Coordinates of C-alpha atoms in Angstrom, one line a residue:
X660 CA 0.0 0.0 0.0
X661 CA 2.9 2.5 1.0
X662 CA 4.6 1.7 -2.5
X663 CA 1.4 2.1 -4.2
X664 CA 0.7 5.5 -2.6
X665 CA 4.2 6.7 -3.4
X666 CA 3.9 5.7 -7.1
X667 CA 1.2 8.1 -6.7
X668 CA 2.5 10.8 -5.0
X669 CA 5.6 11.1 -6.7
X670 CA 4.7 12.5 -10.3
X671 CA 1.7 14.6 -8.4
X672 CA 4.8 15.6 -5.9
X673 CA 7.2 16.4 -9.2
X674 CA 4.2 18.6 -10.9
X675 CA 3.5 20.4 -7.8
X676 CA 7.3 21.7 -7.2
X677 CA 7.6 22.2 -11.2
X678 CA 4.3 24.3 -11.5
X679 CA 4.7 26.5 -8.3
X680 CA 8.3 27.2 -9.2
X681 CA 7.1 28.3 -12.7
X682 CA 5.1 30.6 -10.4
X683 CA 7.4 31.8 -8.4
X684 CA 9.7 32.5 -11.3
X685 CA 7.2 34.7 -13.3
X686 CA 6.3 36.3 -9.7
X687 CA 9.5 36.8 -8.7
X688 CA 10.2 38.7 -12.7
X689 CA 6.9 40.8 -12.6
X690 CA 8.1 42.0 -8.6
X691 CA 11.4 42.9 -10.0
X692 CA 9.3 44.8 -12.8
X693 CA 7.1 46.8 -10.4
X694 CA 10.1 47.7 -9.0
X695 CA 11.9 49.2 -11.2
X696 CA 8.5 51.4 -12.3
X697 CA 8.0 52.2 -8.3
X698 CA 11.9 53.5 -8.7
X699 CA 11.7 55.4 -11.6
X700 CA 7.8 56.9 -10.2
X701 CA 10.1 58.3 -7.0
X702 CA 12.3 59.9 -8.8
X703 CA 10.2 61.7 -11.1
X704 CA 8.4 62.7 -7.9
X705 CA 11.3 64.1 -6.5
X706 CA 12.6 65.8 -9.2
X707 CA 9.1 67.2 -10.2
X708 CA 9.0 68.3 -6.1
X709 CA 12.3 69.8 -6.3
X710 CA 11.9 71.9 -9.4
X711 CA 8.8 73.1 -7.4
X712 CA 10.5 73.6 -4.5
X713 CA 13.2 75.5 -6.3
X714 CA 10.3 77.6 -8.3
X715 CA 8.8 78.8 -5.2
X716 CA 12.1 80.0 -3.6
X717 CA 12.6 82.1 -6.2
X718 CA 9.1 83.4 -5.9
X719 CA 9.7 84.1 -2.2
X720 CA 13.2 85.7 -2.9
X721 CA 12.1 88.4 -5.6
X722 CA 9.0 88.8 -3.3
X723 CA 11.0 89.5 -0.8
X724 CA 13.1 91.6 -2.8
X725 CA 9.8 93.8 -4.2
X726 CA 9.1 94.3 0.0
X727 CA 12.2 96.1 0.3
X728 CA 11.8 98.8 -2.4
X729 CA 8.7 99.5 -0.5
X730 CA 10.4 100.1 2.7
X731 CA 12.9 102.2 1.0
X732 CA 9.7 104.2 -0.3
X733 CA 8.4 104.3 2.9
X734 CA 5.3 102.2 1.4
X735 CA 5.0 99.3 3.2
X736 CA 2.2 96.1 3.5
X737 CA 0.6 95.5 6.5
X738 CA 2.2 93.0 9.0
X739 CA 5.8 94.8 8.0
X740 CA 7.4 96.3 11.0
X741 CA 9.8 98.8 9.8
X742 CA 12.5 100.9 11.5
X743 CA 15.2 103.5 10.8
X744 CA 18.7 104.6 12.8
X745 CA 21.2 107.3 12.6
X746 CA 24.4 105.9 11.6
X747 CA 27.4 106.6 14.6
X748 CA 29.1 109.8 12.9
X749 CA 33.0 109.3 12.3
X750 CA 34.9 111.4 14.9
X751 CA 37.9 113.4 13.9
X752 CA 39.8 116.8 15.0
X753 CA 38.5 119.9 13.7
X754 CA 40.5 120.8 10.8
X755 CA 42.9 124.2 10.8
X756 CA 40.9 127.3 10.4
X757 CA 37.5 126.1 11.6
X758 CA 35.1 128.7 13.0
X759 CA 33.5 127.8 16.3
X760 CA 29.8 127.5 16.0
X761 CA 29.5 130.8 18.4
X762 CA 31.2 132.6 15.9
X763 CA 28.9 132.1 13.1
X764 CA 25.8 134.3 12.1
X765 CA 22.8 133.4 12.9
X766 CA 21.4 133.2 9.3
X767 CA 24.2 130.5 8.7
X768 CA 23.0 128.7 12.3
X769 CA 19.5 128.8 11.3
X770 CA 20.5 126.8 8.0
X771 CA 22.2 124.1 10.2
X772 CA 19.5 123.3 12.1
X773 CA 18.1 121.5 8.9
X774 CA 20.9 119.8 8.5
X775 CA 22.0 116.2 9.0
X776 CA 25.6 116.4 9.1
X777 CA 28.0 116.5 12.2
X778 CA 30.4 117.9 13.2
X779 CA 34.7 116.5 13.3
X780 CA 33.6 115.4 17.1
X781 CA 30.6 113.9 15.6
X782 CA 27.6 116.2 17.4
X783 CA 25.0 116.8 14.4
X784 CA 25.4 120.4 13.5
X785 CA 22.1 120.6 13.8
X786 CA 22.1 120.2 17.8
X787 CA 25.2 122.7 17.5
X788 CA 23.6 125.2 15.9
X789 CA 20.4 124.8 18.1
X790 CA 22.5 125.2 21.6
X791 CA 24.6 128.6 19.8
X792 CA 21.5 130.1 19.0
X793 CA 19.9 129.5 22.2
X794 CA 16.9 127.2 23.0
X795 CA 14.7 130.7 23.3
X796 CA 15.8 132.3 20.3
X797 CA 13.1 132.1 16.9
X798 CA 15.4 132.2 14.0
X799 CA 13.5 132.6 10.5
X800 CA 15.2 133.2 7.2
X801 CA 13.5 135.2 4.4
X802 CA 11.5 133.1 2.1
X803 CA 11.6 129.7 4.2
X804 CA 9.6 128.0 6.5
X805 CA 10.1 127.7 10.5
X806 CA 13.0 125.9 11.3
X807 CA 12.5 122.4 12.3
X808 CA 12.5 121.0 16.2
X809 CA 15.9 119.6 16.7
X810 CA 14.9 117.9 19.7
X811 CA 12.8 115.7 18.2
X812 CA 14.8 115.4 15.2
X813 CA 17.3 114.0 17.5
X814 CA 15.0 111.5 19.7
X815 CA 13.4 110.3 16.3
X816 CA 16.7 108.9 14.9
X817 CA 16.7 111.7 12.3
X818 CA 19.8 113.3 13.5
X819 CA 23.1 110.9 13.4
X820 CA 24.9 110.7 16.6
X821 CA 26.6 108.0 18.8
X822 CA 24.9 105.7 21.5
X823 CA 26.7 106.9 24.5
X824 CA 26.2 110.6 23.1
X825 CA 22.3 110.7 22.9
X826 CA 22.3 111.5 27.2
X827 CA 23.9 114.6 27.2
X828 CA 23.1 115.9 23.6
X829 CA 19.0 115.2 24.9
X830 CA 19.7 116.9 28.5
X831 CA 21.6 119.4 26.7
X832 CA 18.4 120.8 24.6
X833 CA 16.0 119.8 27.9
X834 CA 14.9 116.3 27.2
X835 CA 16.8 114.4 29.4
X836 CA 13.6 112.9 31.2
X837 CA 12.0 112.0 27.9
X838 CA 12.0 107.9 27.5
X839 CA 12.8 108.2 23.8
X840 CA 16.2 108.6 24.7
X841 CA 16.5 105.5 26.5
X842 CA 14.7 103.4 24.0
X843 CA 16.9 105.1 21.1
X844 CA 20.1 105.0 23.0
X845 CA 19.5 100.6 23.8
X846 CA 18.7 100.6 19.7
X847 CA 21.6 102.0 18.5
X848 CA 23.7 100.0 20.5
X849 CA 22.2 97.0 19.5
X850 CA 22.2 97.7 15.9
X851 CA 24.7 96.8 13.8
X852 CA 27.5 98.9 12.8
X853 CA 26.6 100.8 9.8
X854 CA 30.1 100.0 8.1
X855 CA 29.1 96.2 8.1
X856 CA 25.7 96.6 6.5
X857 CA 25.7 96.2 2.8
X858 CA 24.3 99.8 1.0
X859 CA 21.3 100.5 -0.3
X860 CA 19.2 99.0 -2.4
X861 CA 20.8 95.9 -0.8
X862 CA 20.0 94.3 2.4
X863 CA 21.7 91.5 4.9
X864 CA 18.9 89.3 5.3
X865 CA 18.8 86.8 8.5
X866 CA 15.9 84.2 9.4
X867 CA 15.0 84.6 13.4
X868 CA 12.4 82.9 15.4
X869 CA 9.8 82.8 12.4
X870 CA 10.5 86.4 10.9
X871 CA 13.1 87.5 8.3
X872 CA 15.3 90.5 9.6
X873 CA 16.8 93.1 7.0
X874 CA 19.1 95.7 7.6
X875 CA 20.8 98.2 5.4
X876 CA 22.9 101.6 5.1
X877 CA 21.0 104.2 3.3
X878 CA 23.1 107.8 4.0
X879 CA 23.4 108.3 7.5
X880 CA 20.6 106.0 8.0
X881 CA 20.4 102.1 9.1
X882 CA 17.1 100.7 7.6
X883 CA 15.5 97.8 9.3
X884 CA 12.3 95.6 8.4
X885 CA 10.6 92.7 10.0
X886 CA 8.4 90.1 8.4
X887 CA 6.6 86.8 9.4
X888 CA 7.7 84.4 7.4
X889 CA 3.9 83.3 7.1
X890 CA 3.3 86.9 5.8
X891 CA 6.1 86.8 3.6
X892 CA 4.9 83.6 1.8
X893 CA 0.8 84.7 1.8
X894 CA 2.4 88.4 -0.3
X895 CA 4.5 85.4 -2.6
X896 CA 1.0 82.7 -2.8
X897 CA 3.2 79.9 -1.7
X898 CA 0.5 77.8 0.0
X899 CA 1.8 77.0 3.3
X900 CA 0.2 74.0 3.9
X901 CA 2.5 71.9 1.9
X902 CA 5.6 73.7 2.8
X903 CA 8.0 74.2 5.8
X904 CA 10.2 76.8 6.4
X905 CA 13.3 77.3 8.5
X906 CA 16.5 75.3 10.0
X907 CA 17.5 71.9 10.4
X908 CA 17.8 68.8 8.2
X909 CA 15.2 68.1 5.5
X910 CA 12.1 66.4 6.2
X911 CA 11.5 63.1 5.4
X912 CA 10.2 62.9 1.7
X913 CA 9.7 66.4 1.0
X914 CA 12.0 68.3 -1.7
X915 CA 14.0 71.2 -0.1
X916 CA 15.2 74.4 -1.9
X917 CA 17.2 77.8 0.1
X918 CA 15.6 81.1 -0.4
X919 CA 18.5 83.2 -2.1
X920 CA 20.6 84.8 0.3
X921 CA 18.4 83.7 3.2
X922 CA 20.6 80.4 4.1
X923 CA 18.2 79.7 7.1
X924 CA 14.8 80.0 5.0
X925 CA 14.3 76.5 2.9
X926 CA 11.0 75.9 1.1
X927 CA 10.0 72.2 1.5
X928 CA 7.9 70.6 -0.9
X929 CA 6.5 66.9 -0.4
X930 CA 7.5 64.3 -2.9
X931 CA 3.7 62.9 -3.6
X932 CA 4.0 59.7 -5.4
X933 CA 1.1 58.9 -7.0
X934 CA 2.0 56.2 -8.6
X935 CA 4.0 54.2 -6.1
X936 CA 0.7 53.6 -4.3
X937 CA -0.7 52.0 -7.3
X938 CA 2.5 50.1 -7.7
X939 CA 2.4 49.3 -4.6
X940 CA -0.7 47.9 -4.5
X941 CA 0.0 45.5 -7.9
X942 CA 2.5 44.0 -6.0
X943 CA 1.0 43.1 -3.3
X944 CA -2.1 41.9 -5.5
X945 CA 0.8 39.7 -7.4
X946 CA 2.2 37.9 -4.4
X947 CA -1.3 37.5 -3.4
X948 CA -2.3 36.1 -6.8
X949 CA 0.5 33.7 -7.0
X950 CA 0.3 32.8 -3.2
X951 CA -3.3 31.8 -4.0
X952 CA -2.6 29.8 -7.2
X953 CA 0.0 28.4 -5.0
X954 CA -2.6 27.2 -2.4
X955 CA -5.0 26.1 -5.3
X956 CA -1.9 24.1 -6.7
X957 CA -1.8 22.5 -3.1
X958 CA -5.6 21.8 -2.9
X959 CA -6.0 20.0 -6.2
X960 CA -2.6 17.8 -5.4
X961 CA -4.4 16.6 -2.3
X962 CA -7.4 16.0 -4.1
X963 CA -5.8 14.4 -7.0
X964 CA -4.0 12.2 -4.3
X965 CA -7.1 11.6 -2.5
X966 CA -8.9 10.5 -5.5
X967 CA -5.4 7.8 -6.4
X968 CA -5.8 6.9 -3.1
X969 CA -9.7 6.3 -3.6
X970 CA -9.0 4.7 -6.6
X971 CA -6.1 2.8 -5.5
X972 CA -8.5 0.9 -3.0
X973 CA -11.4 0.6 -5.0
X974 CA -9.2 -1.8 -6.7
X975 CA -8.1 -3.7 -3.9
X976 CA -11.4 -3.9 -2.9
X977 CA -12.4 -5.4 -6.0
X978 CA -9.3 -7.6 -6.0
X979 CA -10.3 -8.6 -2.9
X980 CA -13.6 -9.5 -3.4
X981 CA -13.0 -11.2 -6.4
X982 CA -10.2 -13.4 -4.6
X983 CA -13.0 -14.2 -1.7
X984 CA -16.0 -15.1 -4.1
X985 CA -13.3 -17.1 -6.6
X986 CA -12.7 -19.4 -3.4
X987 CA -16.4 -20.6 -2.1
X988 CA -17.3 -20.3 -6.3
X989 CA -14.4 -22.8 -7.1
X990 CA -15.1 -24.9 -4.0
X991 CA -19.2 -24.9 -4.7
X992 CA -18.1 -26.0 -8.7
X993 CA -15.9 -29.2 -7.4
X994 CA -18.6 -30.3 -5.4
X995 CA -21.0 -29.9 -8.0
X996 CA -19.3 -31.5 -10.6
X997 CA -18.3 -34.8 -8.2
X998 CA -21.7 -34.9 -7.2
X999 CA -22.6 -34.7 -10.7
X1000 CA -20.1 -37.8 -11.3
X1001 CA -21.6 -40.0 -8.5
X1002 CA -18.2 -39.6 -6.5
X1003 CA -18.2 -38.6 -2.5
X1004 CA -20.5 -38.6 0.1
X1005 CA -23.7 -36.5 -0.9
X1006 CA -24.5 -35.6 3.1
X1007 CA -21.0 -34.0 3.2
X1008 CA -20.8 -32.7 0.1
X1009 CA -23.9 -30.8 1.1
X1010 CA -22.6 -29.5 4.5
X1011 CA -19.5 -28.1 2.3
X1012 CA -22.1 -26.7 0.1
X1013 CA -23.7 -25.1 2.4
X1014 CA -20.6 -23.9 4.8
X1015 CA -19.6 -22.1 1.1
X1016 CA -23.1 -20.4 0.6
X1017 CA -22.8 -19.6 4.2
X1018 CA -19.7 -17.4 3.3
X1019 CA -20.9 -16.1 -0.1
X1020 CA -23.7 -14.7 1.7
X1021 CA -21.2 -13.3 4.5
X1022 CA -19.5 -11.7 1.6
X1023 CA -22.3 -10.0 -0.5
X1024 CA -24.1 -8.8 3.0
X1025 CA -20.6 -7.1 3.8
X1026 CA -20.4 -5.2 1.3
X1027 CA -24.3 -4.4 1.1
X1028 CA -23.9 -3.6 4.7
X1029 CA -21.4 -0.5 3.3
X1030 CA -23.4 0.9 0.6
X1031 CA -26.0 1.2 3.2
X1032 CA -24.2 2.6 6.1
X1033 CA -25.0 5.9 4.9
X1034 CA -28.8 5.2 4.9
X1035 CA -31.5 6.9 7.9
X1036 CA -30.9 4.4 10.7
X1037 CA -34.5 2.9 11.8
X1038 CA -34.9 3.3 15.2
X1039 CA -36.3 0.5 18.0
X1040 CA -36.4 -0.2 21.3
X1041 CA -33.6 -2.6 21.5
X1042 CA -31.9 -4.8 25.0
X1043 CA -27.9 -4.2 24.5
X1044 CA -27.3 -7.7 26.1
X1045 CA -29.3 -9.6 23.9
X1046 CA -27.9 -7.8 20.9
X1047 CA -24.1 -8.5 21.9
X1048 CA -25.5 -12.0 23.0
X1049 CA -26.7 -12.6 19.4
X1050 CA -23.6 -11.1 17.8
X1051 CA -21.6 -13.6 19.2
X1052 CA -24.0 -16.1 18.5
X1053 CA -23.6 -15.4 14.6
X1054 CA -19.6 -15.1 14.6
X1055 CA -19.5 -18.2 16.8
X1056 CA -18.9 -20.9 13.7
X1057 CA -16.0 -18.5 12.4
X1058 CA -14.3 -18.5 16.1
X1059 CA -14.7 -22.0 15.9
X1060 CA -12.7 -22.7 12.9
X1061 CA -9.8 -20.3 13.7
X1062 CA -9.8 -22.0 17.6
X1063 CA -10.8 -18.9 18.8
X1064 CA -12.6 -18.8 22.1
X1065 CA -15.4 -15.9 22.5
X1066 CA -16.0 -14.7 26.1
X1067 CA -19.7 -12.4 27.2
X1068 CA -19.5 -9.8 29.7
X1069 CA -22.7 -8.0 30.2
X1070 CA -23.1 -5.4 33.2
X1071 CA -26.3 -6.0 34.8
X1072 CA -29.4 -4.7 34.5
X1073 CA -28.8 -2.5 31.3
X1074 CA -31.3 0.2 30.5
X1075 CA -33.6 -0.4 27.0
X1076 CA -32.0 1.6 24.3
X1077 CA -33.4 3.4 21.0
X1078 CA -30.8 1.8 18.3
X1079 CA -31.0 1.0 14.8
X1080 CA -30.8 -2.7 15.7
X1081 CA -29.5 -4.7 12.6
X1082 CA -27.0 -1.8 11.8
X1083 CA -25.6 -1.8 15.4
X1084 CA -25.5 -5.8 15.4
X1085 CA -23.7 -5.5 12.1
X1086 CA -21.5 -2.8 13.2
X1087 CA -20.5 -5.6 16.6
X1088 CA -20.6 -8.5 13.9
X1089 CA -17.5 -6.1 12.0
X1090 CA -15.9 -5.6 15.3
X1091 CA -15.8 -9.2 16.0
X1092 CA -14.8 -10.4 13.0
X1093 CA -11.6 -8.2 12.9
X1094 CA -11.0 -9.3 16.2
X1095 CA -11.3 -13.3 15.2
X1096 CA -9.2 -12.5 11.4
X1097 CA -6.4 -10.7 13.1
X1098 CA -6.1 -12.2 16.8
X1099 CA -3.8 -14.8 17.5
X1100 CA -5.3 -18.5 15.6
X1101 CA -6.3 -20.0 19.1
X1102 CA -6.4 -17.1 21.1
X1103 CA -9.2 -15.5 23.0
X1104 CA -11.5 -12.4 22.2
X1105 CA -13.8 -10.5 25.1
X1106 CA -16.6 -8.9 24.0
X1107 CA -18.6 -6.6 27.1
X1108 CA -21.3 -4.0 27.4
X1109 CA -21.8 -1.8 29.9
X1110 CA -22.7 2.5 30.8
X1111 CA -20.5 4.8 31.2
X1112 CA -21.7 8.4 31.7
X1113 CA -24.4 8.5 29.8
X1114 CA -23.6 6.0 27.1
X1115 CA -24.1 2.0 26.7
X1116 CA -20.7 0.7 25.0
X1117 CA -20.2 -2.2 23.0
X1118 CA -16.5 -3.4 23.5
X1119 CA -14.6 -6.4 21.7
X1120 CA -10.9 -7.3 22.6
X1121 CA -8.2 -9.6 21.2
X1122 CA -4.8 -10.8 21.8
X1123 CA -3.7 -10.0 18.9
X1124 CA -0.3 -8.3 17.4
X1125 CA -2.2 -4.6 18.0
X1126 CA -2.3 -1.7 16.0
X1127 CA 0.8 0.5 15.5
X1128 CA 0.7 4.5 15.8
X1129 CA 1.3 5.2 12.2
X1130 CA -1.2 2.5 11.1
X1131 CA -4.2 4.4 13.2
X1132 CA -4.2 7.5 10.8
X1133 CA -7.2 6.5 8.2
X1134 CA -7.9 3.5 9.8
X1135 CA -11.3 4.2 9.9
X1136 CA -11.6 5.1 5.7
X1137 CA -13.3 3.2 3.5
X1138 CA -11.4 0.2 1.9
X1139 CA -8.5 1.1 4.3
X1140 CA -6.9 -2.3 5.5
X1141 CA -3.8 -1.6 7.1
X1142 CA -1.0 -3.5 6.9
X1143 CA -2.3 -7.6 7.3
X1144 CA -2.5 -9.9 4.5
X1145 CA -5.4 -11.1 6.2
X1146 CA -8.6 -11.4 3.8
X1147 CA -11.0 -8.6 4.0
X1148 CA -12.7 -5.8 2.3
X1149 CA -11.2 -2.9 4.3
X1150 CA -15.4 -2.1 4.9
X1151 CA -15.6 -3.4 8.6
X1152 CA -14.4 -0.3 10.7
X1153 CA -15.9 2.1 8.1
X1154 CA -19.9 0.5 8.5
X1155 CA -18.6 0.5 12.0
X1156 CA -17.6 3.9 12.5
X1157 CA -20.9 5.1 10.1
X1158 CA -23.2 3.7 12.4
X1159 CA -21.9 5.2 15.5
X1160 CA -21.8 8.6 14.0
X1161 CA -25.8 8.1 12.5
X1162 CA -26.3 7.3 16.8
X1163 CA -24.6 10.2 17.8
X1164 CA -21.5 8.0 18.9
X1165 CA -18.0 7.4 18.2
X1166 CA -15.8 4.5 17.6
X1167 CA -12.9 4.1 20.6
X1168 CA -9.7 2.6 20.1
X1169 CA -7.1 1.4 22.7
X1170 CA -3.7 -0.6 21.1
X1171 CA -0.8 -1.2 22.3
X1172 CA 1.4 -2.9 19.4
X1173 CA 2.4 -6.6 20.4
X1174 CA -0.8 -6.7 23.3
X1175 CA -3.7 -6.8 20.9
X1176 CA -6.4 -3.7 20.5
X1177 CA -9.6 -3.0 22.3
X1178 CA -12.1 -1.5 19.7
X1179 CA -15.3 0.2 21.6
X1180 CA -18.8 1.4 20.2
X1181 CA -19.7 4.2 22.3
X1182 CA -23.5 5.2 21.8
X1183 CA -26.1 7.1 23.7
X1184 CA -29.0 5.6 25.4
X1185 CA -31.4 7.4 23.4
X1186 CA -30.1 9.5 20.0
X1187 CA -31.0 12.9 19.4
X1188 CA -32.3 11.6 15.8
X1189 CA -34.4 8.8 17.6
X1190 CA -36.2 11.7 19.4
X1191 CA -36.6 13.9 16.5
X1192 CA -38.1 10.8 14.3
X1193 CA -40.2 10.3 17.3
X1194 CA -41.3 14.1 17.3
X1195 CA -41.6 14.5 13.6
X1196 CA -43.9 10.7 13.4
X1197 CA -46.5 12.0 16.4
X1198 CA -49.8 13.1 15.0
X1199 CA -50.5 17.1 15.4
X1200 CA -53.3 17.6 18.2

């Protein structure tokens, strides 16, 4: 039987690996395919993400750019804080032959005081000319308007003059008290030297805390402007949503492109893919696809197995049966034909005879006794003594010719069960006739019945050589005879195991190889289907 089924495996086994590899291989080719597309679909992504990225910084940069003529012009957006210094004057000694300011007339003082230059000690000549005149002297020159207030020329950042100067300049011309001077004086310290900053129309540009910083030198002027950053990219139409602007290291699949000459401001673009999700998602459909021809693969070897198997003992069935009716059929022509002659003894002839239709009929009801094990049981009341008792009764002539001694145990009194009688006699006939085939010749089988929670069993024992681990596995299927080269049909255990199953039992086995096998039929007192045909025959009130 093991060669058999290997005969049959092994070209179903050799398809299988040849048809799944072919599988794998055109899998494994159309994976590396995707691949290649998903590749190609990220770069183009991040190319077309960078040259976006790279479009919108310029945006930003000559936006930027447009934002700063405006604070030149003094014409500046909302949301743009903007600020202007006096440069620090250079300090030098008065050159030979200069006039003191006390000296001059007061027409050429009255000019100064709209003035924004200073003097070689760098004091705006404008706050000079204002302390020679006199803080209560009106000056007015012919054809020109009121001279200007140099105070607040001074305090307003107008008038160029150093940080640590501002004090005594503002006490000077009676604002000492006034907290402009403070404010200015803590500005132009922190500014930047006007020598460093780059001249107008250009600006130094610097990225802090979320809002670009400009400075620049315009005359005796520094020129500063703030802007958010989210400002700045609203005036340029960048939408901000998809971008991200400031320090660090890029982010994570998102094209990145520096403002120009902002090193600190980067517009981020995200790479969107759109076709790697769709590649994606082939792939995975692929390995899925060839996973579940894979599995398909798998479930039509096992059936194609199954059905050899099948196949393979529906022949030794046959070959079987054949080989059990060719004996009795041979033996019942001999004694026909010596009969026929006159020869022998006709009384013993016809025992023989008779001993021979005894087995045919053994034979045919065997295997009638399998094609009906799937048919409705028919239900009865039924005494489980009796019906072991008569069991043995029936198998008794085959014990006897094998030397085989039966013993009856029967617990005492058993309950009245609702059993399919002649199929659960059959079912202990099968039982008992594997026992007496395979048992020792001369040996001793014990049949019993007794409850057990619920359930009468039916149990027959041998002596024989038992029933090995591996052979258990199927030992129940139909035709399945395990290794013996006893005679038999390979039906016995199957009508068995049927009728237990159609009582809402089960067939137990206990074997230990080399101390013989106890096989048990395990049913309930009263099946569920005997009370539902019981149910479905009562008349409706």
């Amino acid at each position: 039987m093991l060669g058999q089924d290997s005969a049959v495996a092994r070209p179903a086994n050799l398809l299988f690996a040849l048809v799944s590899g072919m599988f794998l291989a055109i899998g494994w080719m159309a994976d590396r395919a995707l691949d290649g597309q998903m590749a190609r679909a990220r770069a183009d992504a991040g190319s077309a993400a960078a040259e976006t990225a790279r479009s919108r910084a310029l945006t930003v940069g000559a936006t930027l750019a447009t934002l700063e003529e405006h604070v030149l012009s003094q014409t500046v957006a909302a949301e743009v804080v903007t600020e202007r210094l006096p440069s620090a004057p250079a300090r030098s000694a008065p050159p030979p032959g200069a006039r003191p300011y006390a000296a001059r007339s007061r027409a050429e003082l009255a000019k100064l005081l709209r003035a924004t230059t200073t003097s070689p000690s760098g004091i705006p000549d404008a706050v000079l000319a204002r302390l020679a005149l006199g803080e209560g002297a009106t000056v007015s020159v012919a054809g020109e308007p009121p001279p200007p207030d140099v105070a607040s020329r001074l305090l307003s950042g107008a008038l160029p003059v150093h940080a640590d100067d501002l004090p005594y300049l503002a006490r000077a011309l009676g604002k000492g008290a006034d907290p402009r001077v403070a404010r200015l004086r803590e500005r132009l310290r922190s500014a930047p030297d006007a020598t460093t900053l780059p001249r107008a129309p250009r600006f130094r540009r610097s990225l802090r805390a979320g809002t670009i910083e400009g400075w620049t030198a315009d005359g005796v002027q520094r020129i500063r402007y703030e802007v958010p950053v989210a400002r700045l990219l609203d005036m340029a139409r960048i939408p901000a949503a998809r971008i991200a602007a400031g320090q660090g290291p890029n982010v994570p699949a998102a094209a990145r492109a520096e403002v120009p000459d902002i090193p600190t401001l980067a517009i981020e673009v995200p790479i969107v893919d759109r076709d790697g999700s769709r590649l994606r998602a082939l792939r995975t459909a692929l390995w899925v696809a060839v996973a579940g021809s894979i599995v398909c693969l798998l479930a039509m070897r096992r059936a194609l197995l199954a059905e050899a198997r099948a196949t393979v003992r529906e022949k030794r069935f046959l070959a079987s049966v054949t080989h059990e009716l060719r004996t009795p059929l041979a033996a019942l022509r001999l004694f026909g034909e010596r009969l026929a002659q006159g020869r022998g003894e006709p009384r013993e002839y016809g025992e023989l005879i008779a001993e021979e239709s005894q087995r045919l009929e053994a034979l045919v009801e065997r295997v009638l006794a399998a094609t009906r094990a799937t048919e409705r049981p028919h239900f009865a009341r039924v005494a489980p003594e009796a019906l072991m008792r008569s069991a043995l009764t029936l198998i008794g002539p085959r014990a006897e010719r094998r030397e085989v001694t039966l013993t009856c145990r029967a617990a005492t009194p058993l309950p009245t069960v609702t059993w399919d009688e002649e199929a659960v006699r059959r079912a202990v006939l099968n039982l008992l006739d594997n026992a007496i085939k395979h048992g020792r010749p001369g040996g001793h089988v014990q049949a019993d019945a007794f409850a057990e929670g619920g359930a009468i069993c039916l149990s027959v024992s041998d002596d024989g050589p038992g029933i090995s681990r591996r052979e258990r596995k199927g030992l129940f299927g139909r035709f399945v005879r395990g290794n013996t080269e006893a005679p038999g049909t390979g039906l016995g255990l199957h009508f068995a195991e049927q009728v237990a199953h159609a009582h809402g039992g089960r067939v137990d086995l206990v074997s230990e190889e080399g101390h013989g096998c106890t096989f048990t039929l395990r049913l309930p007192a009263h099946p569920p289907a005997a009370a539902a045909d019981a149910t479905a025959a009562r008349p409706e009130a």
